[in-house]
Amino acid sequence: MKKSKLAFAIAFAITLTACGSQLQTNLPAGVKLIEQSEPRQGIHIPYKKYQLDNGLTLIIHEDHSDPLVHVDVTYHVGSAREELGKSGFAHFFEHMMFQGSENVGDEEHFRIITEAGGTLNGTTNSDRTNYFETVPVNQVEKMLWLEADRMGFLLDAVTEKKFEVQRETVKNERGQRIDNQPYGRLGERVAQALYPDGHPYSWPVIGYMDDLNRANVNDVKAFFLRWYGPNNATLTIGGAVKAEEMLPLVQKYFGSIPRGPEVTAAAKVAVKLPETRYISMEDNVHLPLLYITYPTAYANHKDEAALDILSEILGGGNNSLLYKNLVKNQLAVQAAVSHPCRELACDFSLYALPNPTSGKNLADIEQIIRASLTEFEQRGVTDDDLLKVKAKIEAGSIFGLQSVSGKVSQLAASETFLGKPDTIGDDIARYNAVTKDDVMRVYNTYIKNQHSVVMSVVPRGQTQLIAKADNFKPVQHDFGGPSTTKAEDLQVRKATDNFDRSKQPVAGVNPAVELPATWTTDLGNGIQVLGSQSTETPTTSLLLKIPVGSYYETADKAGVSALMAALLNESTQNYSTEQMSLELEKLGSSISINSGDSYIDVFVSSLSKNLPQTLVLLEEKLRNPGFKAEDFSRLQQQTLQGIQHSATNPGYLAATAYNKMMYDGSIAAVPNEGTLESVSKLTLDDVKNWHQTYFKPAGGQLIVVSDLPQDTVATELKNQLADWQGKGPSIQVNTGKMKAQPGTIYLLDKPDAPQSEIRIGKRSLTQDITGEFYQASLMNFVLGGTFNSRINLNLREDKGYTYGARASFSADKFAGTYTASAAVRADATVDSIRQFINEIDAFRQKGIQDDELAFMRLAINQSDALKYETPNAKLGFMAQILEFNLTPDFVRERNQIVSSISKEQVNALAAKHLDTKEMIILVVGDAKRLTTELETLGYPVQQISM
């Protein structure tokens, strides 16, 4: 089942006392009430829906639980509205919409919202583009001003220079996310074969770079004028607002924006393949991959829910058929099934990565997958198949209550695609209504004896592994040379106002934010408990931190903690892996166990009504692990294959090589998952001994956020965990030294890489909460710690070298680094390094500017409202309190530091910590191309290997 369905946010029904007629009489001119949600039983998101005379749809959701507001503008346009030869325009405009408008200066959008203490982003998919921000509620008018300005006053600010820079940024994004990533081009290759030539889903959302290269600035302006009118948009406002206060503001800023051309719904034409199409691709990967895709229905089709449940049965976890037939018996490292749906079409996809030790090629894997489909026909659908999906729907719906952004996103999406904002109840109902016969029917309709696309991705030079010879080639088009679209071809719309839009609205007083009230207890076995009651949702979230991790290991046993954590996620003495997964799924609960440097983290998520049963399963996992030989063998092989697969990822190579340089001679230099040499030598006895020696409760920290009262939670925790006793040995952590030579470029070869990964840095401060580490992070904020930092504006926005560049202090209690990093175009590697060094040196020598200091203070101190909104956010906040033995008042101490830190203090910290002569430079890229170029920088260049 699709995760998007489970992540939809909802709210419990709230009785609305105002009636439509009363609201109607008080509406501003040009605004009409369309509908408001009716009081009803069950779960839904209360809303009021309006429409402006220019066609803009407005939805308001009132939620006064936190002093926040989330604003979303969704345009019903994505890559599916593009034309052949003009792909990527919708995604391109996602970038352009952040580049300033008529009354908002260049790069000001990010600065204004960051300074307001908010967060923001935009996303594009095939069917819609949305822009959103979460800010303290006093900033809401400013957000409406910003969004209206780029809806109605953008085009005059779209200059040729901005167009060219953002075109380069999009190329960098494609290089980083697609061209330089293992399996990165799989999706677009499958789409070419799955959909007819010219179908709106047959090209990738990010587009083809040849199309963008042909385009000129007038082409993208024309695309904006066609699709970005208010009548093709939904504005959704949710949070601590009142509708009657929002309506005049919305009418003021959006009401005068002229309508755009009318938009009609795109046709939903069923896709039918004339034959099974085999395609293949060589890639820089370690493991081959088989990917089989069937066309099915479309989003919200009557068969979608049953197809989602079918995908769960076939490949949705430890109880699925593909897991049993491929992963559990070690024929594959990974296998799964998904059924993603879009507005016009869905696809049913099965994939597997064979385990090299199995000796299976992709043809063998295909036969096993097809045999699994036949097995499903014989097995049928069980009661548990349906029961666990219904539990997931309920749990996912309730957990969606936890953020106002989730609720707003759901309202906006449902209105955009269905014309009905609150559909969560309908969605739950349609999944609950699915029967066993429905699942069998959709299998017989869409999968059995139907044609599919079969994609083989193989390591370079290993075409003998493909499932079957290619029998399909996409149509090749010649779209000619550069575009000749002229400015006079555009039909520009202009708004007329009776106020001065150039004046930025002034925010009110920053809302007071209450720190979460906490309580403490001790389980009597050395586990400290810090809890908080949050009554917004009937849920419990729990984080248990056990003091053992990779820092406790020796080099020859590197990876033992991670392998132990993986085994704790498997079978126990009383439950098989499949049985444990099923029991948790039927409760709508999850338990995940992961290993870090200093702790093993156990995260538990449960509906509060199911907390007792969930804690029983937690105790079983912690105290009675199965440690079965077959589980160990499978996970060891998966770890080894994962390490080799990661070695094809340039970001992983850079991080691993950089850590080796920073922490040479210590376990901190080794990845948490271990190395090929260490993991291959680990035994099941090693894991058992590690668990017996170190996995003890004493010194543990347990953080819990629940709607239940303290006494209830504490009693449940003691009932299940107090009998667990023991204390592990303490250790002295050694984090080694930076033995790499400062002022040296270290080059790690990644042949033919289209991008280079750059790391520039040195050893630095250990972590503290209110001391020098925290103050140094404040100093770095405007240099490399935010989107509008000097480094990012230079390398991304001015030069177009990268999708993003940054610098930060990173540390734990034992060690830390200062690191500047980016993935840049290969041909910009040398100048990117030069720009990094110049920016850091200039900041160190000349210091922070007055306006930068003011920006940092506002951005950090006004963001408190966002820090404690959800239970998970509270868990992170409270975890710091336990780990560093703090009181909640540390937040006020930090705020005081931000408010009082002087320009002189900031500059002194820069002088102390930003000496580039103390830093090393690491580059992961194409050595044959870069070696000579890097030497021109004047640093010694040393080639290294992993």
Coordinates of N, CA, C and O in Angstrom, one line a residue, residues 161 277 292 573 592 610 626 687 694 710 775 801 881 916 922:
K161 N 19.5 36.6 -16.9 CA 20.6 36.1 -16.0 C 20.0 35.1 -15.0 O 20.6 34.0 -14.8
R277 N 7.5 -5.6 -22.8 CA 8.7 -4.8 -23.3 C 9.9 -5.0 -22.4 O 9.9 -4.7 -21.2
I292 N 9.9 -4.8 -12.8 CA 8.8 -5.2 -13.6 C 7.6 -4.3 -13.3 O 7.2 -4.2 -12.1
Q573 N 12.7 -15.3 20.6 CA 12.6 -16.7 21.1 C 11.2 -17.2 20.9 O 11.0 -18.4 20.8
S592 N 11.4 0.1 15.8 CA 12.6 0.1 15.0 C 13.9 0.3 15.9 O 13.8 1.1 16.8
N610 N -3.3 0.9 22.2 CA -2.5 -0.4 22.0 C -1.2 -0.4 22.7 O -0.3 -1.3 22.4
G626 N 16.0 -13.8 19.1 CA 16.1 -15.1 18.6 C 17.5 -15.5 18.2 O 18.0 -16.6 18.4
V687 N 28.0 -11.6 17.9 CA 26.9 -10.8 18.2 C 26.2 -11.2 19.5 O 25.9 -10.3 20.3
Y694 N 27.2 -5.9 26.5 CA 26.9 -4.5 26.5 C 25.5 -4.0 26.4 O 25.2 -2.9 26.8
Q710 N 0.8 10.8 33.3 CA 2.1 10.3 33.7 C 2.0 9.0 34.5 O 2.7 8.0 34.2
Q775 N 28.0 28.5 20.2 CA 28.3 29.9 19.7 C 29.0 29.9 18.4 O 28.7 30.8 17.5
Y801 N 27.0 26.5 -9.9 CA 27.9 25.3 -9.9 C 27.3 24.1 -9.2 O 27.7 23.0 -9.5
I881 N 18.0 17.0 26.7 CA 17.9 17.2 28.2 C 18.6 16.1 29.0 O 19.4 16.3 29.9
T916 N 41.7 28.5 7.0 CA 41.7 27.5 6.0 C 43.1 26.8 5.8 O 43.2 25.7 5.2
L922 N 39.2 17.5 0.2 CA 38.9 16.2 -0.4 C 38.1 16.4 -1.6 O 37.0 17.1 -1.5

